[in-house]
Amino acid sequence: MARNVLISPSILSADQSRLADAIIEAKNGGADLIHVDVMDGHFVDNITIGPGVINDLAKVADEQGIGLDVHLMISNPIRHLDKFIASKPEYLTVHQEAETHLHMALDKIKKAGIKAGVAINPSTTLHVLEEIIPIMDILIIMAVNPGWGGQKYIELVEDKIALAREFVNAENPSCVIEVDGGVNPENAVKLCELGVDILVAGNSVFNGKGTVEENIKAIRG
Ligand code: DX5
Ligand code: ZN
Protein backbone atom coordinates (compact mmCIF):
# COMPACT_ATOMS: atom_id res chain seq x y z
CA MET A 1 0.00 0.00 0.00
CA ALA A 2 1.26 3.49 -0.89
CA ARG A 3 2.55 5.48 2.05
CA ASN A 4 0.45 8.28 3.41
CA VAL A 5 2.83 11.09 2.45
CA LEU A 6 2.46 14.06 0.11
CA ILE A 7 4.99 14.55 -2.69
CA SER A 8 6.11 18.05 -3.68
CA PRO A 9 8.35 17.82 -6.77
CA SER A 10 10.89 20.63 -7.01
CA ILE A 11 10.84 22.20 -10.46
CA LEU A 12 14.42 23.37 -9.86
CA SER A 13 15.45 20.03 -11.39
CA ALA A 14 13.14 20.34 -14.40
CA ASP A 15 14.03 21.89 -17.77
CA GLN A 16 13.99 25.60 -16.86
CA SER A 17 12.72 26.55 -20.32
CA ARG A 18 9.62 24.37 -19.83
CA LEU A 19 8.48 25.01 -16.26
CA ALA A 20 4.77 25.10 -17.13
CA ASP A 21 5.11 21.67 -18.79
CA ALA A 22 6.95 20.40 -15.70
CA ILE A 23 4.04 21.45 -13.48
CA ILE A 24 1.53 19.69 -15.75
CA GLU A 25 3.68 16.57 -15.97
CA ALA A 26 4.14 16.45 -12.19
CA LYS A 27 0.45 16.96 -11.53
CA ASN A 28 -0.49 14.24 -14.04
CA GLY A 29 2.15 12.02 -12.46
CA GLY A 30 0.50 12.21 -9.05
CA ALA A 31 2.20 15.18 -7.35
CA ASP A 32 0.33 16.77 -4.45
CA LEU A 33 2.10 20.15 -4.52
CA ILE A 34 4.69 21.91 -6.67
CA HIS A 35 7.84 23.02 -4.84
CA VAL A 36 9.32 26.27 -6.13
CA ASP A 37 12.82 27.25 -4.99
CA VAL A 38 13.67 30.95 -4.93
CA MET A 39 17.39 31.76 -4.54
CA ASP A 40 18.91 35.22 -4.45
CA GLY A 41 22.66 34.76 -4.89
CA HIS A 42 23.13 36.16 -1.37
CA PHE A 43 21.57 33.83 1.23
CA VAL A 44 22.67 31.04 -1.13
CA ASP A 45 25.09 31.25 -4.07
CA ASN A 46 22.62 30.21 -6.73
CA ILE A 47 20.09 32.54 -8.39
CA THR A 48 16.79 31.13 -9.64
CA ILE A 49 13.39 32.52 -10.51
CA GLY A 50 11.55 35.49 -9.00
CA PRO A 51 7.99 36.66 -8.36
CA GLY A 52 7.19 37.51 -12.01
CA VAL A 53 7.79 33.98 -13.24
CA ILE A 54 6.08 32.51 -10.18
CA ASN A 55 3.04 34.65 -10.80
CA ASP A 56 2.68 33.15 -14.28
CA LEU A 57 3.40 29.63 -13.02
CA ALA A 58 0.71 30.12 -10.37
CA LYS A 59 -1.86 30.49 -13.17
CA VAL A 60 -0.75 27.17 -14.66
CA ALA A 61 -0.87 25.49 -11.24
CA ASP A 62 -4.30 26.94 -10.63
CA GLU A 63 -5.60 25.58 -13.94
CA GLN A 64 -4.20 22.19 -12.97
CA GLY A 65 -5.76 22.35 -9.51
CA ILE A 66 -2.45 22.04 -7.66
CA GLY A 67 -0.94 24.37 -5.04
CA LEU A 68 2.51 25.97 -5.06
CA ASP A 69 4.89 25.31 -2.18
CA VAL A 70 7.20 28.34 -2.42
CA HIS A 71 10.53 28.06 -0.58
CA LEU A 72 12.32 31.40 -0.24
CA MET A 73 16.09 31.06 0.10
CA ILE A 74 16.62 34.82 0.16
CA SER A 75 18.07 37.25 2.70
CA ASN A 76 15.62 39.39 4.68
CA PRO A 77 12.61 37.88 2.91
CA ILE A 78 10.19 40.21 4.69
CA ARG A 79 11.17 42.96 2.20
CA HIS A 80 9.84 40.89 -0.70
CA LEU A 81 6.87 39.04 0.80
CA ASP A 82 4.17 41.15 -0.88
CA LYS A 83 5.44 40.13 -4.32
CA PHE A 84 5.28 36.42 -3.47
CA ILE A 85 1.98 36.72 -1.61
CA ALA A 86 0.49 38.18 -4.80
CA SER A 87 0.69 34.81 -6.56
CA LYS A 88 -1.31 33.17 -3.72
CA PRO A 89 0.79 30.04 -3.17
CA GLU A 90 -0.55 27.33 -0.88
CA TYR A 91 2.57 27.53 1.29
CA LEU A 92 5.10 30.35 1.58
CA THR A 93 8.22 29.57 3.59
CA VAL A 94 11.13 31.72 4.77
CA HIS A 95 14.43 30.61 6.29
CA GLN A 96 15.03 31.08 10.00
CA GLU A 97 18.68 31.94 9.25
CA ALA A 98 17.68 34.69 6.79
CA GLU A 99 15.08 36.64 8.75
CA THR A 100 15.58 38.46 12.05
CA HIS A 101 11.86 39.23 12.39
CA LEU A 102 10.46 35.76 11.88
CA HIS A 103 7.26 36.38 13.79
CA MET A 104 6.53 39.47 11.72
CA ALA A 105 7.15 37.57 8.48
CA LEU A 106 4.82 34.70 9.43
CA ASP A 107 2.18 37.11 10.60
CA LYS A 108 2.25 38.94 7.27
CA ILE A 109 1.91 35.71 5.28
CA LYS A 110 -0.90 34.37 7.46
CA LYS A 111 -2.82 37.66 7.34
CA ALA A 112 -2.83 37.26 3.55
CA GLY A 113 -4.61 33.91 3.97
CA ILE A 114 -1.55 31.85 2.97
CA LYS A 115 -0.06 29.01 4.96
CA ALA A 116 3.21 30.21 6.45
CA GLY A 117 6.37 28.26 7.04
CA VAL A 118 9.90 28.28 8.36
CA ALA A 119 12.79 26.30 6.89
CA ILE A 120 15.93 25.40 8.81
CA ASN A 121 19.35 24.39 7.50
CA PRO A 122 20.95 21.08 8.50
CA SER A 123 23.16 22.86 11.07
CA THR A 124 20.36 24.84 12.72
CA THR A 125 18.87 23.51 15.92
CA LEU A 126 15.12 23.01 16.08
CA HIS A 127 15.11 24.73 19.46
CA VAL A 128 15.25 28.19 17.83
CA LEU A 129 11.68 27.54 16.66
CA GLU A 130 10.20 26.53 20.00
CA GLU A 131 8.35 29.82 20.48
CA ILE A 132 7.11 30.09 16.91
CA ILE A 133 5.93 26.53 16.16
CA PRO A 134 2.44 27.32 17.52
CA ILE A 135 1.85 29.77 14.67
CA MET A 136 3.59 27.82 11.88
CA ASP A 137 1.66 25.95 9.17
CA ILE A 138 4.70 24.19 7.72
CA LEU A 139 8.17 23.35 8.98
CA ILE A 140 10.76 22.56 6.31
CA ILE A 141 13.73 20.59 7.54
CA MET A 142 16.56 20.85 5.04
CA ALA A 143 18.38 17.58 4.41
CA VAL A 144 20.98 19.33 2.24
CA ASN A 145 22.63 22.72 2.50
CA PRO A 146 20.33 24.90 0.41
CA GLY A 147 21.44 26.20 -2.96
CA TRP A 148 21.39 23.37 -5.46
CA GLY A 149 19.33 20.43 -6.57
CA GLY A 150 20.80 16.94 -6.83
CA GLN A 151 22.88 17.02 -3.64
CA LYS A 152 23.51 14.10 -1.29
CA TYR A 153 21.04 13.56 1.54
CA ILE A 154 22.50 14.41 4.98
CA GLU A 155 21.45 11.57 7.26
CA LEU A 156 22.29 13.36 10.50
CA VAL A 157 19.14 15.49 10.21
CA GLU A 158 17.06 12.43 11.08
CA ASP A 159 17.34 13.02 14.85
CA LYS A 160 16.02 16.53 14.28
CA ILE A 161 13.11 15.19 12.23
CA ALA A 162 12.17 12.81 15.05
CA LEU A 163 12.34 15.66 17.56
CA ALA A 164 10.29 17.89 15.25
CA ARG A 165 7.54 15.27 15.16
CA GLU A 166 7.41 15.36 18.98
CA PHE A 167 7.45 19.19 19.16
CA VAL A 168 4.78 19.58 16.51
CA ASN A 169 2.54 16.91 18.03
CA ALA A 170 2.79 18.65 21.39
CA GLU A 171 2.62 22.30 20.32
CA ASN A 172 0.76 22.49 17.00
CA PRO A 173 -0.42 19.22 15.41
CA SER A 174 -1.85 21.07 12.41
CA CYS A 175 1.65 22.16 11.32
CA VAL A 176 3.00 19.85 8.61
CA ILE A 177 6.60 18.66 8.48
CA GLU A 178 8.34 18.70 5.10
CA VAL A 179 11.81 17.36 4.32
CA ASP A 180 13.71 18.99 1.46
CA GLY A 181 16.92 17.79 -0.18
CA GLY A 182 18.30 14.53 -1.48
CA VAL A 183 15.05 12.62 -1.06
CA ASN A 184 14.88 9.39 -3.06
CA PRO A 185 12.84 6.16 -3.01
CA GLU A 186 15.33 4.56 -0.57
CA ASN A 187 15.45 7.21 2.17
CA ALA A 188 11.73 7.98 1.75
CA VAL A 189 10.94 4.80 3.69
CA LYS A 190 12.80 6.02 6.79
CA LEU A 191 11.51 9.58 6.44
CA CYS A 192 7.93 8.33 6.46
CA GLU A 193 8.63 6.21 9.53
CA LEU A 194 9.90 9.36 11.24
CA GLY A 195 6.53 10.98 10.61
CA VAL A 196 7.26 13.37 7.74
CA ASP A 197 4.11 14.70 6.05
CA ILE A 198 5.55 16.07 2.79
CA LEU A 199 8.60 14.98 0.80
CA VAL A 200 10.21 17.42 -1.64
CA ALA A 201 11.99 15.69 -4.49
CA GLY A 202 13.73 17.37 -7.41
CA ASN A 203 16.40 15.22 -8.94
CA SER A 204 14.74 11.91 -8.12
CA VAL A 205 11.50 13.03 -9.81
CA PHE A 206 12.76 14.91 -12.88
CA ASN A 207 16.04 13.05 -13.48
CA GLY A 208 15.17 9.68 -11.96
CA LYS A 209 15.22 6.23 -13.56
CA GLY A 210 11.68 6.26 -14.95
CA THR A 211 9.03 8.70 -16.08
CA VAL A 212 7.97 11.49 -13.73
CA GLU A 213 4.92 9.42 -12.81
CA GLU A 214 7.00 6.29 -12.12
CA ASN A 215 9.48 8.30 -10.08
CA ILE A 216 6.76 9.87 -7.92
CA LYS A 217 5.23 6.42 -7.35
CA ALA A 218 8.62 5.01 -6.36
CA ILE A 219 9.09 7.73 -3.72
CA ARG A 220 5.56 7.30 -2.36
CA GLY A 221 6.27 3.54 -2.08
C1 DX5 B 1 17.78 22.93 -2.31
C2 DX5 B 1 16.34 23.15 -2.65
C3 DX5 B 1 15.61 21.89 -2.88
C4 DX5 B 1 16.07 21.11 -4.08
C5 DX5 B 1 15.66 19.70 -3.90
O1 DX5 B 1 18.37 24.12 -2.04
O2 DX5 B 1 15.68 23.84 -1.60
O3 DX5 B 1 14.21 22.09 -2.94
O4 DX5 B 1 15.52 21.60 -5.27
O5 DX5 B 1 16.21 18.99 -4.95
P1 DX5 B 1 16.79 17.52 -4.74
O6 DX5 B 1 15.61 16.64 -4.42
O7 DX5 B 1 17.40 17.21 -6.06
O8 DX5 B 1 17.78 17.55 -3.61
ZN1 ZN C 1 13.43 23.75 -1.61
PDB file of C-alpha atoms and ligand atoms in Angstrom:
ATOM      1  CA  MET A   1       0.000   0.000   0.000  1.00  0.00           C
ATOM      2  CA  ALA A   2       1.262   3.489  -0.891  1.00  0.00           C
ATOM      3  CA  ARG A   3       2.545   5.476   2.049  1.00  0.00           C
ATOM      4  CA  ASN A   4       0.451   8.276   3.410  1.00  0.00           C
ATOM      5  CA  VAL A   5       2.827  11.091   2.452  1.00  0.00           C
ATOM      6  CA  LEU A   6       2.461  14.065   0.112  1.00  0.00           C
ATOM      7  CA  ILE A   7       4.990  14.553  -2.689  1.00  0.00           C
ATOM      8  CA  SER A   8       6.106  18.052  -3.684  1.00  0.00           C
ATOM      9  CA  PRO A   9       8.346  17.821  -6.773  1.00  0.00           C
ATOM     10  CA  SER A  10      10.888  20.630  -7.015  1.00  0.00           C
ATOM     11  CA  ILE A  11      10.836  22.202 -10.461  1.00  0.00           C
ATOM     12  CA  LEU A  12      14.418  23.370  -9.859  1.00  0.00           C
ATOM     13  CA  SER A  13      15.449  20.032 -11.390  1.00  0.00           C
ATOM     14  CA  ALA A  14      13.135  20.339 -14.397  1.00  0.00           C
ATOM     15  CA  ASP A  15      14.031  21.887 -17.772  1.00  0.00           C
ATOM     16  CA  GLN A  16      13.991  25.604 -16.861  1.00  0.00           C
ATOM     17  CA  SER A  17      12.723  26.550 -20.320  1.00  0.00           C
ATOM     18  CA  ARG A  18       9.618  24.374 -19.832  1.00  0.00           C
ATOM     19  CA  LEU A  19       8.481  25.011 -16.261  1.00  0.00           C
ATOM     20  CA  ALA A  20       4.774  25.097 -17.130  1.00  0.00           C
ATOM     21  CA  ASP A  21       5.106  21.674 -18.790  1.00  0.00           C
ATOM     22  CA  ALA A  22       6.952  20.405 -15.696  1.00  0.00           C
ATOM     23  CA  ILE A  23       4.036  21.451 -13.481  1.00  0.00           C
ATOM     24  CA  ILE A  24       1.527  19.693 -15.749  1.00  0.00           C
ATOM     25  CA  GLU A  25       3.677  16.569 -15.966  1.00  0.00           C
ATOM     26  CA  ALA A  26       4.145  16.447 -12.188  1.00  0.00           C
ATOM     27  CA  LYS A  27       0.446  16.957 -11.529  1.00  0.00           C
ATOM     28  CA  ASN A  28      -0.494  14.240 -14.040  1.00  0.00           C
ATOM     29  CA  GLY A  29       2.145  12.017 -12.457  1.00  0.00           C
ATOM     30  CA  GLY A  30       0.501  12.211  -9.046  1.00  0.00           C
ATOM     31  CA  ALA A  31       2.202  15.183  -7.351  1.00  0.00           C
ATOM     32  CA  ASP A  32       0.325  16.772  -4.446  1.00  0.00           C
ATOM     33  CA  LEU A  33       2.095  20.153  -4.515  1.00  0.00           C
ATOM     34  CA  ILE A  34       4.686  21.906  -6.672  1.00  0.00           C
ATOM     35  CA  HIS A  35       7.839  23.015  -4.838  1.00  0.00           C
ATOM     36  CA  VAL A  36       9.323  26.274  -6.131  1.00  0.00           C
ATOM     37  CA  ASP A  37      12.824  27.248  -4.992  1.00  0.00           C
ATOM     38  CA  VAL A  38      13.669  30.950  -4.928  1.00  0.00           C
ATOM     39  CA  MET A  39      17.388  31.760  -4.538  1.00  0.00           C
ATOM     40  CA  ASP A  40      18.914  35.222  -4.445  1.00  0.00           C
ATOM     41  CA  GLY A  41      22.665  34.760  -4.892  1.00  0.00           C
ATOM     42  CA  HIS A  42      23.133  36.157  -1.369  1.00  0.00           C
ATOM     43  CA  PHE A  43      21.566  33.828   1.226  1.00  0.00           C
ATOM     44  CA  VAL A  44      22.670  31.044  -1.129  1.00  0.00           C
ATOM     45  CA  ASP A  45      25.087  31.245  -4.072  1.00  0.00           C
ATOM     46  CA  ASN A  46      22.619  30.207  -6.727  1.00  0.00           C
ATOM     47  CA  ILE A  47      20.094  32.540  -8.389  1.00  0.00           C
ATOM     48  CA  THR A  48      16.793  31.133  -9.638  1.00  0.00           C
ATOM     49  CA  ILE A  49      13.393  32.523 -10.514  1.00  0.00           C
ATOM     50  CA  GLY A  50      11.551  35.490  -9.005  1.00  0.00           C
ATOM     51  CA  PRO A  51       7.993  36.661  -8.363  1.00  0.00           C
ATOM     52  CA  GLY A  52       7.192  37.512 -12.007  1.00  0.00           C
ATOM     53  CA  VAL A  53       7.792  33.982 -13.240  1.00  0.00           C
ATOM     54  CA  ILE A  54       6.085  32.510 -10.183  1.00  0.00           C
ATOM     55  CA  ASN A  55       3.036  34.652 -10.797  1.00  0.00           C
ATOM     56  CA  ASP A  56       2.681  33.154 -14.280  1.00  0.00           C
ATOM     57  CA  LEU A  57       3.396  29.632 -13.019  1.00  0.00           C
ATOM     58  CA  ALA A  58       0.707  30.115 -10.375  1.00  0.00           C
ATOM     59  CA  LYS A  59      -1.856  30.487 -13.170  1.00  0.00           C
ATOM     60  CA  VAL A  60      -0.747  27.168 -14.658  1.00  0.00           C
ATOM     61  CA  ALA A  61      -0.867  25.495 -11.242  1.00  0.00           C
ATOM     62  CA  ASP A  62      -4.303  26.941 -10.626  1.00  0.00           C
ATOM     63  CA  GLU A  63      -5.604  25.579 -13.944  1.00  0.00           C
ATOM     64  CA  GLN A  64      -4.202  22.191 -12.966  1.00  0.00           C
ATOM     65  CA  GLY A  65      -5.762  22.353  -9.505  1.00  0.00           C
ATOM     66  CA  ILE A  66      -2.452  22.036  -7.663  1.00  0.00           C
ATOM     67  CA  GLY A  67      -0.940  24.371  -5.044  1.00  0.00           C
ATOM     68  CA  LEU A  68       2.506  25.973  -5.056  1.00  0.00           C
ATOM     69  CA  ASP A  69       4.885  25.314  -2.176  1.00  0.00           C
ATOM     70  CA  VAL A  70       7.204  28.337  -2.424  1.00  0.00           C
ATOM     71  CA  HIS A  71      10.531  28.063  -0.584  1.00  0.00           C
ATOM     72  CA  LEU A  72      12.324  31.398  -0.239  1.00  0.00           C
ATOM     73  CA  MET A  73      16.092  31.062   0.097  1.00  0.00           C
ATOM     74  CA  ILE A  74      16.616  34.819   0.157  1.00  0.00           C
ATOM     75  CA  SER A  75      18.071  37.255   2.699  1.00  0.00           C
ATOM     76  CA  ASN A  76      15.620  39.393   4.684  1.00  0.00           C
ATOM     77  CA  PRO A  77      12.608  37.876   2.906  1.00  0.00           C
ATOM     78  CA  ILE A  78      10.189  40.206   4.688  1.00  0.00           C
ATOM     79  CA  ARG A  79      11.173  42.958   2.205  1.00  0.00           C
ATOM     80  CA  HIS A  80       9.838  40.891  -0.696  1.00  0.00           C
ATOM     81  CA  LEU A  81       6.866  39.040   0.802  1.00  0.00           C
ATOM     82  CA  ASP A  82       4.174  41.152  -0.885  1.00  0.00           C
ATOM     83  CA  LYS A  83       5.441  40.128  -4.322  1.00  0.00           C
ATOM     84  CA  PHE A  84       5.284  36.417  -3.467  1.00  0.00           C
ATOM     85  CA  ILE A  85       1.979  36.716  -1.605  1.00  0.00           C
ATOM     86  CA  ALA A  86       0.491  38.183  -4.803  1.00  0.00           C
ATOM     87  CA  SER A  87       0.689  34.807  -6.557  1.00  0.00           C
ATOM     88  CA  LYS A  88      -1.307  33.167  -3.716  1.00  0.00           C
ATOM     89  CA  PRO A  89       0.794  30.044  -3.166  1.00  0.00           C
ATOM     90  CA  GLU A  90      -0.553  27.333  -0.876  1.00  0.00           C
ATOM     91  CA  TYR A  91       2.572  27.533   1.291  1.00  0.00           C
ATOM     92  CA  LEU A  92       5.102  30.355   1.584  1.00  0.00           C
ATOM     93  CA  THR A  93       8.224  29.575   3.593  1.00  0.00           C
ATOM     94  CA  VAL A  94      11.126  31.722   4.774  1.00  0.00           C
ATOM     95  CA  HIS A  95      14.434  30.607   6.295  1.00  0.00           C
ATOM     96  CA  GLN A  96      15.030  31.080   9.998  1.00  0.00           C
ATOM     97  CA  GLU A  97      18.676  31.942   9.251  1.00  0.00           C
ATOM     98  CA  ALA A  98      17.678  34.689   6.787  1.00  0.00           C
ATOM     99  CA  GLU A  99      15.084  36.644   8.747  1.00  0.00           C
ATOM    100  CA  THR A 100      15.576  38.458  12.052  1.00  0.00           C
ATOM    101  CA  HIS A 101      11.861  39.234  12.385  1.00  0.00           C
ATOM    102  CA  LEU A 102      10.460  35.763  11.881  1.00  0.00           C
ATOM    103  CA  HIS A 103       7.262  36.378  13.786  1.00  0.00           C
ATOM    104  CA  MET A 104       6.526  39.473  11.723  1.00  0.00           C
ATOM    105  CA  ALA A 105       7.149  37.567   8.484  1.00  0.00           C
ATOM    106  CA  LEU A 106       4.821  34.695   9.427  1.00  0.00           C
ATOM    107  CA  ASP A 107       2.179  37.109  10.603  1.00  0.00           C
ATOM    108  CA  LYS A 108       2.255  38.943   7.273  1.00  0.00           C
ATOM    109  CA  ILE A 109       1.913  35.713   5.277  1.00  0.00           C
ATOM    110  CA  LYS A 110      -0.900  34.370   7.456  1.00  0.00           C
ATOM    111  CA  LYS A 111      -2.822  37.655   7.340  1.00  0.00           C
ATOM    112  CA  ALA A 112      -2.833  37.263   3.550  1.00  0.00           C
ATOM    113  CA  GLY A 113      -4.608  33.910   3.970  1.00  0.00           C
ATOM    114  CA  ILE A 114      -1.551  31.851   2.967  1.00  0.00           C
ATOM    115  CA  LYS A 115      -0.059  29.013   4.963  1.00  0.00           C
ATOM    116  CA  ALA A 116       3.213  30.213   6.453  1.00  0.00           C
ATOM    117  CA  GLY A 117       6.371  28.258   7.038  1.00  0.00           C
ATOM    118  CA  VAL A 118       9.901  28.278   8.357  1.00  0.00           C
ATOM    119  CA  ALA A 119      12.788  26.301   6.886  1.00  0.00           C
ATOM    120  CA  ILE A 120      15.934  25.396   8.806  1.00  0.00           C
ATOM    121  CA  ASN A 121      19.346  24.386   7.500  1.00  0.00           C
ATOM    122  CA  PRO A 122      20.953  21.079   8.499  1.00  0.00           C
ATOM    123  CA  SER A 123      23.162  22.856  11.072  1.00  0.00           C
ATOM    124  CA  THR A 124      20.359  24.841  12.717  1.00  0.00           C
ATOM    125  CA  THR A 125      18.872  23.514  15.923  1.00  0.00           C
ATOM    126  CA  LEU A 126      15.124  23.007  16.075  1.00  0.00           C
ATOM    127  CA  HIS A 127      15.109  24.730  19.457  1.00  0.00           C
ATOM    128  CA  VAL A 128      15.254  28.187  17.828  1.00  0.00           C
ATOM    129  CA  LEU A 129      11.683  27.545  16.658  1.00  0.00           C
ATOM    130  CA  GLU A 130      10.196  26.532  20.005  1.00  0.00           C
ATOM    131  CA  GLU A 131       8.348  29.822  20.482  1.00  0.00           C
ATOM    132  CA  ILE A 132       7.112  30.090  16.908  1.00  0.00           C
ATOM    133  CA  ILE A 133       5.931  26.531  16.162  1.00  0.00           C
ATOM    134  CA  PRO A 134       2.444  27.317  17.521  1.00  0.00           C
ATOM    135  CA  ILE A 135       1.848  29.768  14.666  1.00  0.00           C
ATOM    136  CA  MET A 136       3.589  27.816  11.877  1.00  0.00           C
ATOM    137  CA  ASP A 137       1.665  25.952   9.174  1.00  0.00           C
ATOM    138  CA  ILE A 138       4.701  24.186   7.716  1.00  0.00           C
ATOM    139  CA  LEU A 139       8.172  23.346   8.983  1.00  0.00           C
ATOM    140  CA  ILE A 140      10.757  22.564   6.310  1.00  0.00           C
ATOM    141  CA  ILE A 141      13.729  20.594   7.544  1.00  0.00           C
ATOM    142  CA  MET A 142      16.563  20.852   5.036  1.00  0.00           C
ATOM    143  CA  ALA A 143      18.377  17.581   4.413  1.00  0.00           C
ATOM    144  CA  VAL A 144      20.979  19.328   2.237  1.00  0.00           C
ATOM    145  CA  ASN A 145      22.625  22.725   2.503  1.00  0.00           C
ATOM    146  CA  PRO A 146      20.331  24.898   0.407  1.00  0.00           C
ATOM    147  CA  GLY A 147      21.442  26.202  -2.962  1.00  0.00           C
ATOM    148  CA  TRP A 148      21.395  23.373  -5.458  1.00  0.00           C
ATOM    149  CA  GLY A 149      19.332  20.427  -6.567  1.00  0.00           C
ATOM    150  CA  GLY A 150      20.795  16.940  -6.828  1.00  0.00           C
ATOM    151  CA  GLN A 151      22.885  17.023  -3.637  1.00  0.00           C
ATOM    152  CA  LYS A 152      23.509  14.098  -1.292  1.00  0.00           C
ATOM    153  CA  TYR A 153      21.039  13.557   1.541  1.00  0.00           C
ATOM    154  CA  ILE A 154      22.503  14.407   4.983  1.00  0.00           C
ATOM    155  CA  GLU A 155      21.450  11.571   7.263  1.00  0.00           C
ATOM    156  CA  LEU A 156      22.291  13.360  10.501  1.00  0.00           C
ATOM    157  CA  VAL A 157      19.143  15.490  10.208  1.00  0.00           C
ATOM    158  CA  GLU A 158      17.057  12.427  11.079  1.00  0.00           C
ATOM    159  CA  ASP A 159      17.336  13.017  14.849  1.00  0.00           C
ATOM    160  CA  LYS A 160      16.019  16.529  14.283  1.00  0.00           C
ATOM    161  CA  ILE A 161      13.114  15.189  12.232  1.00  0.00           C
ATOM    162  CA  ALA A 162      12.166  12.812  15.046  1.00  0.00           C
ATOM    163  CA  LEU A 163      12.339  15.660  17.556  1.00  0.00           C
ATOM    164  CA  ALA A 164      10.289  17.892  15.245  1.00  0.00           C
ATOM    165  CA  ARG A 165       7.539  15.271  15.156  1.00  0.00           C
ATOM    166  CA  GLU A 166       7.408  15.364  18.980  1.00  0.00           C
ATOM    167  CA  PHE A 167       7.448  19.186  19.161  1.00  0.00           C
ATOM    168  CA  VAL A 168       4.785  19.575  16.506  1.00  0.00           C
ATOM    169  CA  ASN A 169       2.536  16.909  18.030  1.00  0.00           C
ATOM    170  CA  ALA A 170       2.786  18.646  21.392  1.00  0.00           C
ATOM    171  CA  GLU A 171       2.620  22.301  20.320  1.00  0.00           C
ATOM    172  CA  ASN A 172       0.758  22.486  17.002  1.00  0.00           C
ATOM    173  CA  PRO A 173      -0.419  19.220  15.415  1.00  0.00           C
ATOM    174  CA  SER A 174      -1.848  21.068  12.406  1.00  0.00           C
ATOM    175  CA  CYS A 175       1.654  22.161  11.320  1.00  0.00           C
ATOM    176  CA  VAL A 176       3.000  19.854   8.610  1.00  0.00           C
ATOM    177  CA  ILE A 177       6.596  18.659   8.476  1.00  0.00           C
ATOM    178  CA  GLU A 178       8.341  18.701   5.103  1.00  0.00           C
ATOM    179  CA  VAL A 179      11.809  17.364   4.321  1.00  0.00           C
ATOM    180  CA  ASP A 180      13.714  18.988   1.458  1.00  0.00           C
ATOM    181  CA  GLY A 181      16.922  17.787  -0.181  1.00  0.00           C
ATOM    182  CA  GLY A 182      18.304  14.527  -1.482  1.00  0.00           C
ATOM    183  CA  VAL A 183      15.046  12.623  -1.058  1.00  0.00           C
ATOM    184  CA  ASN A 184      14.883   9.395  -3.057  1.00  0.00           C
ATOM    185  CA  PRO A 185      12.837   6.157  -3.007  1.00  0.00           C
ATOM    186  CA  GLU A 186      15.328   4.563  -0.569  1.00  0.00           C
ATOM    187  CA  ASN A 187      15.454   7.214   2.167  1.00  0.00           C
ATOM    188  CA  ALA A 188      11.734   7.980   1.753  1.00  0.00           C
ATOM    189  CA  VAL A 189      10.940   4.797   3.690  1.00  0.00           C
ATOM    190  CA  LYS A 190      12.798   6.021   6.785  1.00  0.00           C
ATOM    191  CA  LEU A 191      11.508   9.576   6.443  1.00  0.00           C
ATOM    192  CA  CYS A 192       7.927   8.334   6.457  1.00  0.00           C
ATOM    193  CA  GLU A 193       8.635   6.205   9.533  1.00  0.00           C
ATOM    194  CA  LEU A 194       9.898   9.356  11.239  1.00  0.00           C
ATOM    195  CA  GLY A 195       6.530  10.976  10.613  1.00  0.00           C
ATOM    196  CA  VAL A 196       7.262  13.370   7.740  1.00  0.00           C
ATOM    197  CA  ASP A 197       4.108  14.700   6.050  1.00  0.00           C
ATOM    198  CA  ILE A 198       5.554  16.072   2.794  1.00  0.00           C
ATOM    199  CA  LEU A 199       8.596  14.984   0.804  1.00  0.00           C
ATOM    200  CA  VAL A 200      10.212  17.421  -1.635  1.00  0.00           C
ATOM    201  CA  ALA A 201      11.992  15.691  -4.487  1.00  0.00           C
ATOM    202  CA  GLY A 202      13.730  17.372  -7.410  1.00  0.00           C
ATOM    203  CA  ASN A 203      16.401  15.222  -8.943  1.00  0.00           C
ATOM    204  CA  SER A 204      14.740  11.909  -8.117  1.00  0.00           C
ATOM    205  CA  VAL A 205      11.501  13.034  -9.810  1.00  0.00           C
ATOM    206  CA  PHE A 206      12.757  14.908 -12.884  1.00  0.00           C
ATOM    207  CA  ASN A 207      16.037  13.045 -13.477  1.00  0.00           C
ATOM    208  CA  GLY A 208      15.168   9.679 -11.961  1.00  0.00           C
ATOM    209  CA  LYS A 209      15.216   6.231 -13.560  1.00  0.00           C
ATOM    210  CA  GLY A 210      11.682   6.260 -14.946  1.00  0.00           C
ATOM    211  CA  THR A 211       9.030   8.697 -16.083  1.00  0.00           C
ATOM    212  CA  VAL A 212       7.969  11.489 -13.732  1.00  0.00           C
ATOM    213  CA  GLU A 213       4.919   9.420 -12.813  1.00  0.00           C
ATOM    214  CA  GLU A 214       6.996   6.292 -12.117  1.00  0.00           C
ATOM    215  CA  ASN A 215       9.480   8.296 -10.079  1.00  0.00           C
ATOM    216  CA  ILE A 216       6.764   9.874  -7.917  1.00  0.00           C
ATOM    217  CA  LYS A 217       5.230   6.421  -7.347  1.00  0.00           C
ATOM    218  CA  ALA A 218       8.619   5.007  -6.359  1.00  0.00           C
ATOM    219  CA  ILE A 219       9.087   7.733  -3.720  1.00  0.00           C
ATOM    220  CA  ARG A 220       5.564   7.297  -2.357  1.00  0.00           C
ATOM    221  CA  GLY A 221       6.267   3.545  -2.078  1.00  0.00           C
TER     222      GLY A 221
HETATM  223  C1  DX5 B   1      17.779  22.930  -2.310  1.00  0.00           C
HETATM  224  C2  DX5 B   1      16.340  23.152  -2.653  1.00  0.00           C
HETATM  225  C3  DX5 B   1      15.609  21.892  -2.876  1.00  0.00           C
HETATM  226  C4  DX5 B   1      16.068  21.111  -4.077  1.00  0.00           C
HETATM  227  C5  DX5 B   1      15.664  19.701  -3.901  1.00  0.00           C
HETATM  228  O1  DX5 B   1      18.372  24.125  -2.039  1.00  0.00           O
HETATM  229  O2  DX5 B   1      15.677  23.840  -1.600  1.00  0.00           O
HETATM  230  O3  DX5 B   1      14.215  22.093  -2.936  1.00  0.00           O
HETATM  231  O4  DX5 B   1      15.522  21.600  -5.272  1.00  0.00           O
HETATM  232  O5  DX5 B   1      16.211  18.988  -4.948  1.00  0.00           O
HETATM  233  P1  DX5 B   1      16.787  17.518  -4.736  1.00  0.00           P
HETATM  234  O6  DX5 B   1      15.607  16.644  -4.423  1.00  0.00           O
HETATM  235  O7  DX5 B   1      17.403  17.213  -6.062  1.00  0.00           O
HETATM  236  O8  DX5 B   1      17.775  17.548  -3.611  1.00  0.00           O
HETATM  237 ZN    ZN B   2      13.432  23.750  -1.606  1.00  0.00          ZN
END
